[in-house]
PDB file of C-alpha atoms in Angstrom:
ATOM      1  CA  MET J   1     -76.599  59.615  31.635  1.00  0.00           C
ATOM      2  CA  THR J   2     -74.693  57.075  29.575  1.00  0.00           C
ATOM      3  CA  ALA J   3     -72.540  57.509  26.497  1.00  0.00           C
ATOM      4  CA  PRO J   4     -73.769  55.915  23.277  1.00  0.00           C
ATOM      5  CA  LEU J   5     -72.330  52.529  22.540  1.00  0.00           C
ATOM      6  CA  THR J   6     -70.273  52.672  19.396  1.00  0.00           C
ATOM      7  CA  PRO J   7     -68.753  49.542  17.844  1.00  0.00           C
ATOM      8  CA  PRO J   8     -64.983  49.408  17.692  1.00  0.00           C
ATOM      9  CA  PRO J   9     -63.433  50.356  14.368  1.00  0.00           C
ATOM     10  CA  PRO J  10     -62.833  47.418  12.016  1.00  0.00           C
ATOM     11  CA  PRO J  11     -59.285  46.179  11.715  1.00  0.00           C
ATOM     12  CA  HIS J  12     -57.300  47.962   9.118  1.00  0.00           C
ATOM     13  CA  GLU J  13     -56.888  45.939   5.956  1.00  0.00           C
ATOM     14  CA  PRO J  14     -54.134  46.826   3.521  1.00  0.00           C
ATOM     15  CA  SER J  15     -55.272  48.040   0.163  1.00  0.00           C
ATOM     16  CA  PRO J  16     -54.479  45.966  -2.911  1.00  0.00           C
ATOM     17  CA  HIS J  17     -51.901  48.576  -3.966  1.00  0.00           C
ATOM     18  CA  GLN J  18     -50.098  48.603  -0.632  1.00  0.00           C
ATOM     19  CA  ALA J  19     -46.945  46.525  -0.606  1.00  0.00           C
ATOM     20  CA  TRP J  20     -46.334  43.944   2.086  1.00  0.00           C
ATOM     21  CA  PRO J  21     -43.390  44.499   4.376  1.00  0.00           C
ATOM     22  CA  PRO J  22     -40.197  42.896   3.168  1.00  0.00           C
ATOM     23  CA  ALA J  23     -39.657  39.334   4.274  1.00  0.00           C
ATOM     24  CA  PRO J  24     -36.393  38.421   5.973  1.00  0.00           C
ATOM     25  CA  GLY J  25     -33.775  38.002   3.291  1.00  0.00           C
ATOM     26  CA  GLY J  26     -36.192  39.112   0.542  1.00  0.00           C
ATOM     27  CA  HIS J  27     -37.164  42.306  -1.235  1.00  0.00           C
ATOM     28  CA  PRO J  28     -39.974  44.791  -0.560  1.00  0.00           C
ATOM     29  CA  GLY J  29     -43.276  43.850  -2.062  1.00  0.00           C
ATOM     30  CA  THR J  30     -42.553  40.134  -2.199  1.00  0.00           C
ATOM     31  CA  ALA J  31     -44.138  37.493  -0.021  1.00  0.00           C
ATOM     32  CA  GLY J  32     -42.747  34.298  -1.488  1.00  0.00           C
ATOM     33  CA  PRO J  33     -39.719  32.234  -0.514  1.00  0.00           C
ATOM     34  CA  PRO J  34     -36.242  33.018  -1.801  1.00  0.00           C
ATOM     35  CA  ALA J  35     -35.603  32.287  -5.457  1.00  0.00           C
ATOM     36  CA  ALA J  36     -33.096  29.544  -4.611  1.00  0.00           C
ATOM     37  CA  TYR J  37     -35.883  27.347  -3.264  1.00  0.00           C
ATOM     38  CA  GLY J  38     -37.563  27.236  -6.658  1.00  0.00           C
ATOM     39  CA  GLN J  39     -34.778  25.376  -8.410  1.00  0.00           C
ATOM     40  CA  ASP J  40     -35.435  21.638  -8.663  1.00  0.00           C
ATOM     41  CA  GLY J  41     -32.189  20.590 -10.308  1.00  0.00           C
ATOM     42  CA  PRO J  42     -29.935  21.192 -13.291  1.00  0.00           C
ATOM     43  CA  GLY J  43     -32.668  20.424 -15.820  1.00  0.00           C
ATOM     44  CA  MET J  44     -33.923  17.273 -17.500  1.00  0.00           C
ATOM     45  CA  ARG J  45     -31.604  17.588 -20.498  1.00  0.00           C
ATOM     46  CA  THR J  46     -28.539  17.805 -18.274  1.00  0.00           C
ATOM     47  CA  GLU J  47     -29.726  14.914 -16.122  1.00  0.00           C
ATOM     48  CA  VAL J  48     -30.277  12.687 -19.159  1.00  0.00           C
ATOM     49  CA  ARG J  49     -26.826  13.551 -20.499  1.00  0.00           C
ATOM     50  CA  GLU J  50     -25.212  12.748 -17.157  1.00  0.00           C
ATOM     51  CA  ALA J  51     -27.185   9.494 -16.942  1.00  0.00           C
ATOM     52  CA  ALA J  52     -25.863   8.441 -20.366  1.00  0.00           C
ATOM     53  CA  VAL J  53     -22.297   9.099 -19.232  1.00  0.00           C
ATOM     54  CA  VAL J  54     -22.884   7.063 -16.069  1.00  0.00           C
ATOM     55  CA  THR J  55     -24.334   4.174 -18.083  1.00  0.00           C
ATOM     56  CA  VAL J  56     -21.338   3.978 -20.411  1.00  0.00           C
ATOM     57  CA  LEU J  57     -18.696   4.291 -17.677  1.00  0.00           C
ATOM     58  CA  VAL J  58     -20.340   1.761 -15.379  1.00  0.00           C
ATOM     59  CA  ALA J  59     -20.849  -0.700 -18.239  1.00  0.00           C
ATOM     60  CA  LEU J  60     -17.157  -0.480 -19.134  1.00  0.00           C
ATOM     61  CA  GLY J  61     -16.395  -1.602 -15.610  1.00  0.00           C
ATOM     62  CA  GLY J  62     -17.644  -5.020 -16.705  1.00  0.00           C
ATOM     63  CA  VAL J  63     -14.259  -5.594 -18.340  1.00  0.00           C
ATOM     64  CA  LEU J  64     -12.621  -5.515 -14.909  1.00  0.00           C
ATOM     65  CA  LEU J  65     -15.303  -7.782 -13.460  1.00  0.00           C
ATOM     66  CA  GLY J  66     -14.809 -10.312 -16.253  1.00  0.00           C
ATOM     67  CA  LEU J  67     -11.038 -10.392 -15.807  1.00  0.00           C
ATOM     68  CA  LEU J  68     -11.346 -10.840 -12.057  1.00  0.00           C
ATOM     69  CA  TRP J  69     -13.885 -13.608 -12.539  1.00  0.00           C
ATOM     70  CA  VAL J  70     -11.586 -15.548 -14.853  1.00  0.00           C
ATOM     71  CA  TRP J  71      -8.706 -15.094 -12.418  1.00  0.00           C
ATOM     72  CA  LEU J  72     -10.469 -15.879  -9.135  1.00  0.00           C
ATOM     73  CA  ALA J  73     -13.190 -18.375 -10.056  1.00  0.00           C
ATOM     74  CA  PRO J  74     -12.419 -22.014  -9.158  1.00  0.00           C
ATOM     75  CA  ARG J  75     -11.981 -24.525 -11.955  1.00  0.00           C
ATOM     76  CA  VAL J  76     -14.335 -27.458 -12.354  1.00  0.00           C
ATOM     77  CA  PRO J  77     -12.160 -30.560 -13.047  1.00  0.00           C
ATOM     78  CA  LEU J  78     -13.183 -32.892 -15.865  1.00  0.00           C
ATOM     79  CA  VAL J  79     -11.751 -36.236 -16.972  1.00  0.00           C
ATOM     80  CA  GLY J  80     -11.951 -37.894 -20.399  1.00  0.00           C
ATOM     81  CA  ASP J  81     -12.236 -41.608 -21.042  1.00  0.00           C
ATOM     82  CA  VAL J  82     -12.803 -43.953 -23.983  1.00  0.00           C
ATOM     83  CA  VAL J  83     -15.843 -46.210 -23.834  1.00  0.00           C
ATOM     84  CA  ASP J  84     -16.514 -48.567 -26.761  1.00  0.00           C
ATOM     85  CA  GLY J  85     -14.267 -46.468 -28.953  1.00  0.00           C
ATOM     86  CA  ASP J  86     -16.006 -43.187 -28.145  1.00  0.00           C
ATOM     87  CA  TRP J  87     -14.709 -40.379 -25.935  1.00  0.00           C
ATOM     88  CA  VAL J  88     -16.796 -39.457 -22.909  1.00  0.00           C
ATOM     89  CA  VAL J  89     -16.263 -36.693 -20.401  1.00  0.00           C
ATOM     90  CA  TYR J  90     -17.366 -36.718 -16.774  1.00  0.00           C
ATOM     91  CA  LEU J  91     -16.728 -34.821 -13.575  1.00  0.00           C
ATOM     92  CA  LYS J  92     -13.661 -35.906 -11.682  1.00  0.00           C
ATOM     93  CA  ASP J  93     -15.281 -35.026  -8.360  1.00  0.00           C
ATOM     94  CA  SER J  94     -19.028 -35.550  -8.607  1.00  0.00           C
ATOM     95  CA  GLU J  95     -19.569 -34.119  -5.122  1.00  0.00           C
ATOM     96  CA  GLY J  96     -17.353 -31.085  -5.579  1.00  0.00           C
ATOM     97  CA  GLU J  97     -18.632 -27.557  -5.074  1.00  0.00           C
ATOM     98  CA  GLN J  98     -16.495 -25.840  -7.681  1.00  0.00           C
ATOM     99  CA  ALA J  99     -19.508 -25.078  -9.875  1.00  0.00           C
ATOM    100  CA  VAL J 100     -21.207 -23.314  -6.977  1.00  0.00           C
ATOM    101  CA  GLY J 101     -17.981 -21.432  -6.320  1.00  0.00           C
ATOM    102  CA  VAL J 102     -17.979 -20.104  -9.884  1.00  0.00           C
ATOM    103  CA  ASP J 103     -21.404 -18.498  -9.391  1.00  0.00           C
ATOM    104  CA  GLY J 104     -20.507 -17.313  -5.898  1.00  0.00           C
ATOM    105  CA  THR J 105     -17.336 -15.640  -7.096  1.00  0.00           C
ATOM    106  CA  PHE J 106     -19.220 -13.748  -9.797  1.00  0.00           C
ATOM    107  CA  THR J 107     -21.878 -12.660  -7.301  1.00  0.00           C
ATOM    108  CA  LEU J 108     -19.391 -11.378  -4.728  1.00  0.00           C
ATOM    109  CA  LEU J 109     -17.406  -9.495  -7.353  1.00  0.00           C
ATOM    110  CA  ALA J 110     -20.616  -7.981  -8.745  1.00  0.00           C
ATOM    111  CA  LEU J 111     -21.586  -6.835  -5.234  1.00  0.00           C
ATOM    112  CA  ALA J 112     -18.242  -5.083  -4.862  1.00  0.00           C
ATOM    113  CA  CYS J 113     -18.550  -3.469  -8.293  1.00  0.00           C
ATOM    114  CA  GLY J 114     -22.040  -2.243  -7.454  1.00  0.00           C
ATOM    115  CA  ALA J 115     -20.896  -0.639  -4.209  1.00  0.00           C
ATOM    116  CA  VAL J 116     -17.886   1.017  -5.840  1.00  0.00           C
ATOM    117  CA  SER J 117     -19.875   2.351  -8.804  1.00  0.00           C
ATOM    118  CA  ALA J 118     -22.587   3.763  -6.522  1.00  0.00           C
ATOM    119  CA  LEU J 119     -19.955   5.461  -4.366  1.00  0.00           C
ATOM    120  CA  ALA J 120     -18.257   6.941  -7.420  1.00  0.00           C
ATOM    121  CA  VAL J 121     -21.532   8.257  -8.872  1.00  0.00           C
ATOM    122  CA  PHE J 122     -22.522   9.789  -5.534  1.00  0.00           C
ATOM    123  CA  ALA J 123     -19.109  11.433  -5.151  1.00  0.00           C
ATOM    124  CA  TRP J 124     -19.496  12.909  -8.640  1.00  0.00           C
ATOM    125  CA  ARG J 125     -23.118  14.063  -8.246  1.00  0.00           C
ATOM    126  CA  ARG J 126     -24.321  14.319  -4.664  1.00  0.00           C
ATOM    127  CA  ARG J 127     -27.981  14.007  -5.534  1.00  0.00           C
ATOM    128  CA  GLY J 128     -30.547  11.575  -6.842  1.00  0.00           C
ATOM    129  CA  GLY J 129     -32.884  11.837  -9.771  1.00  0.00           C
ATOM    130  CA  VAL J 130     -34.664   9.278 -11.912  1.00  0.00           C
ATOM    131  CA  PRO J 131     -32.328   9.524 -14.960  1.00  0.00           C
ATOM    132  CA  LEU J 132     -29.208   9.135 -12.817  1.00  0.00           C
ATOM    133  CA  VAL J 133     -30.600   6.111 -10.964  1.00  0.00           C
ATOM    134  CA  VAL J 134     -31.778   4.484 -14.199  1.00  0.00           C
ATOM    135  CA  GLY J 135     -28.348   5.048 -15.747  1.00  0.00           C
ATOM    136  CA  LEU J 136     -26.658   3.454 -12.754  1.00  0.00           C
ATOM    137  CA  ALA J 137     -28.923   0.381 -12.834  1.00  0.00           C
ATOM    138  CA  LEU J 138     -28.694  -0.023 -16.619  1.00  0.00           C
ATOM    139  CA  GLY J 139     -24.923   0.366 -16.559  1.00  0.00           C
ATOM    140  CA  GLY J 140     -24.657  -2.335 -13.886  1.00  0.00           C
ATOM    141  CA  LEU J 141     -26.734  -4.748 -15.950  1.00  0.00           C
ATOM    142  CA  LEU J 142     -24.724  -4.082 -19.118  1.00  0.00           C
ATOM    143  CA  GLY J 143     -21.486  -4.428 -17.168  1.00  0.00           C
ATOM    144  CA  SER J 144     -22.591  -7.810 -15.796  1.00  0.00           C
ATOM    145  CA  LEU J 145     -23.479  -9.052 -19.277  1.00  0.00           C
ATOM    146  CA  LEU J 146     -20.137  -7.873 -20.611  1.00  0.00           C
ATOM    147  CA  ALA J 147     -18.264  -9.548 -17.743  1.00  0.00           C
ATOM    148  CA  TRP J 148     -20.135 -12.818 -18.239  1.00  0.00           C
ATOM    149  CA  ARG J 149     -19.437 -13.062 -21.963  1.00  0.00           C
ATOM    150  CA  LEU J 150     -15.844 -11.909 -21.544  1.00  0.00           C
ATOM    151  CA  GLY J 151     -15.222 -14.505 -18.835  1.00  0.00           C
ATOM    152  CA  VAL J 152     -16.652 -17.290 -20.978  1.00  0.00           C
ATOM    153  CA  TRP J 153     -14.535 -16.163 -23.924  1.00  0.00           C
ATOM    154  CA  LEU J 154     -11.290 -15.898 -21.943  1.00  0.00           C
ATOM    155  CA  GLY J 155     -11.885 -19.061 -19.929  1.00  0.00           C
ATOM    156  CA  PRO J 156     -11.281 -22.665 -20.993  1.00  0.00           C
ATOM    157  CA  ALA J 157     -12.562 -23.747 -24.410  1.00  0.00           C
ATOM    158  CA  ASP J 158     -16.153 -24.882 -24.816  1.00  0.00           C
ATOM    159  CA  ASP J 159     -15.304 -28.041 -26.789  1.00  0.00           C
ATOM    160  CA  VAL J 160     -14.725 -30.463 -23.917  1.00  0.00           C
ATOM    161  CA  LEU J 161     -14.309 -33.477 -26.201  1.00  0.00           C
ATOM    162  CA  ALA J 162     -11.466 -31.786 -28.055  1.00  0.00           C
ATOM    163  CA  GLN J 163      -9.872 -30.881 -24.720  1.00  0.00           C
ATOM    164  CA  ALA J 164     -10.219 -34.476 -23.486  1.00  0.00           C
ATOM    165  CA  LYS J 165      -8.549 -35.861 -26.606  1.00  0.00           C
ATOM    166  CA  GLU J 166      -5.778 -33.300 -26.351  1.00  0.00           C
ATOM    167  CA  ALA J 167      -5.193 -33.964 -22.666  1.00  0.00           C
ATOM    168  CA  GLY J 168      -5.370 -37.747 -22.980  1.00  0.00           C
ATOM    169  CA  LYS J 169      -7.287 -40.544 -21.300  1.00  0.00           C
ATOM    170  CA  GLY J 170      -7.680 -40.078 -17.550  1.00  0.00           C
ATOM    171  CA  VAL J 171      -6.007 -36.655 -17.501  1.00  0.00           C
ATOM    172  CA  THR J 172      -7.780 -33.841 -15.637  1.00  0.00           C
ATOM    173  CA  PHE J 173      -8.600 -30.647 -17.515  1.00  0.00           C
ATOM    174  CA  PRO J 174     -10.771 -27.608 -16.589  1.00  0.00           C
ATOM    175  CA  ALA J 175     -14.391 -27.256 -17.635  1.00  0.00           C
ATOM    176  CA  PRO J 176     -15.584 -24.170 -19.499  1.00  0.00           C
ATOM    177  CA  LEU J 177     -16.415 -21.179 -17.336  1.00  0.00           C
ATOM    178  CA  GLU J 178     -20.194 -21.031 -17.011  1.00  0.00           C
ATOM    179  CA  LEU J 179     -22.655 -18.973 -14.991  1.00  0.00           C
ATOM    180  CA  ALA J 180     -25.418 -21.335 -13.951  1.00  0.00           C
ATOM    181  CA  ALA J 181     -27.366 -18.819 -11.845  1.00  0.00           C
ATOM    182  CA  LYS J 182     -28.332 -16.165 -14.357  1.00  0.00           C
ATOM    183  CA  SER J 183     -29.930 -14.141 -11.567  1.00  0.00           C
ATOM    184  CA  ALA J 184     -26.399 -13.136 -10.569  1.00  0.00           C
ATOM    185  CA  LEU J 185     -26.452 -10.754 -13.534  1.00  0.00           C
ATOM    186  CA  LEU J 186     -28.767  -8.477 -11.527  1.00  0.00           C
ATOM    187  CA  THR J 187     -26.484  -8.343  -8.490  1.00  0.00           C
ATOM    188  CA  TRP J 188     -24.484  -5.336  -9.685  1.00  0.00           C
ATOM    189  CA  SER J 189     -27.576  -3.228 -10.383  1.00  0.00           C
ATOM    190  CA  VAL J 190     -29.328  -4.107  -7.126  1.00  0.00           C
ATOM    191  CA  ALA J 191     -26.221  -3.455  -5.034  1.00  0.00           C
ATOM    192  CA  ALA J 192     -25.584  -0.135  -6.777  1.00  0.00           C
ATOM    193  CA  LEU J 193     -29.151   1.065  -6.206  1.00  0.00           C
ATOM    194  CA  LEU J 194     -29.164   0.089  -2.526  1.00  0.00           C
ATOM    195  CA  VAL J 195     -25.796   1.678  -1.792  1.00  0.00           C
ATOM    196  CA  HIS J 196     -26.686   4.850  -3.701  1.00  0.00           C
ATOM    197  CA  LEU J 197     -29.997   5.097  -1.837  1.00  0.00           C
ATOM    198  CA  GLY J 198     -28.212   4.690   1.481  1.00  0.00           C
ATOM    199  CA  LEU J 199     -25.669   7.381   0.630  1.00  0.00           C
ATOM    200  CA  LEU J 200     -28.445   9.769  -0.364  1.00  0.00           C
ATOM    201  CA  ALA J 201     -30.268   9.108   2.884  1.00  0.00           C
ATOM    202  CA  LEU J 202     -27.154   9.746   4.973  1.00  0.00           C
ATOM    203  CA  PHE J 203     -25.284  12.462   3.096  1.00  0.00           C
ATOM    204  CA  GLY J 204     -27.650  13.729   0.390  1.00  0.00           C
ATOM    205  CA  PRO J 205     -29.057  17.276   0.229  1.00  0.00           C
ATOM    206  CA  ARG J 206     -31.977  18.110   2.486  1.00  0.00           C
ATOM    207  CA  ASP J 207     -35.167  19.837   1.349  1.00  0.00           C
ATOM    208  CA  PRO J 208     -35.553  23.404   2.665  1.00  0.00           C
ATOM    209  CA  GLU J 209     -38.121  24.075   5.355  1.00  0.00           C
ATOM    210  CA  PRO J 210     -41.473  25.357   4.064  1.00  0.00           C
ATOM    211  CA  TYR J 211     -41.809  29.147   3.921  1.00  0.00           C
ATOM    212  CA  ASP J 212     -45.224  30.789   3.716  1.00  0.00           C
ATOM    213  CA  GLY J 213     -44.025  34.419   3.500  1.00  0.00           C
ATOM    214  CA  GLN J 214     -46.209  35.599   6.401  1.00  0.00           C
ATOM    215  CA  GLY J 215     -43.527  35.849   9.034  1.00  0.00           C
ATOM    216  CA  PRO J 216     -44.071  34.779  12.635  1.00  0.00           C
ATOM    217  CA  HIS J 217     -47.700  34.242  13.568  1.00  0.00           C
ATOM    218  CA  PRO J 218     -49.058  36.457  16.380  1.00  0.00           C
ATOM    219  CA  LYS J 219     -50.084  34.857  19.618  1.00  0.00           C
ATOM    220  CA  PRO J 220     -53.859  34.601  20.178  1.00  0.00           C
ATOM    221  CA  TYR J 221     -55.455  37.030  22.607  1.00  0.00           C
ATOM    222  CA  GLN J 222     -55.775  35.412  26.028  1.00  0.00           C
ATOM    223  CA  GLY J 223     -58.037  38.038  27.591  1.00  0.00           C
ATOM    224  CA  PRO J 224     -57.371  40.214  30.646  1.00  0.00           C
ATOM    225  CA  SER J 225     -55.437  38.571  33.393  1.00  0.00           C
ATOM    226  CA  ALA J 226     -57.128  38.093  36.727  1.00  0.00           C
TER     227      ALA J 226
END
């Protein structure tokens, strides 16, 4: 005589009104991650305000770049002469590399300014964000423009004929300070973005690990051992 075969009882399912057990570090009845994980930043309004401050401060650094450029850039020597009663000006050393040195000096100084500004912004706000990055890049471009115009204004006069007449025939005088490679104006912004990106990758905040609120998953049933 055999006993009737009865199916095993179905697994118990919690009712909709039954609360889940409390998650580690959470509160009863909650299954989501901690509230701190839901914060994405200080808010767009605060980020835009901070980006505006960064833009202004970085752009003002162009004054320092312009002064250093005037001080450190090599001078291009010119010589005046009188031909058929008219003054002409020509390069004293036609094969000289002073003009290239002027652009190179501006580029190297802009690289240094970009690295310093990125380090200062990262030390102030140890995070990224589109407004902050845009403010850093825009400030670098404005600072380069300010440094370029300030250097031209503080450098030798633009009227080379007047300088040649004042100096005299055959006397060497410096050429106006010019930036032939206008692409150097982007050096500050590019350097700042690269350095800031590198600092974020090395020392920036890390995203929290995903949390599904279900706790540790049970191991699958392996069956009776032999």
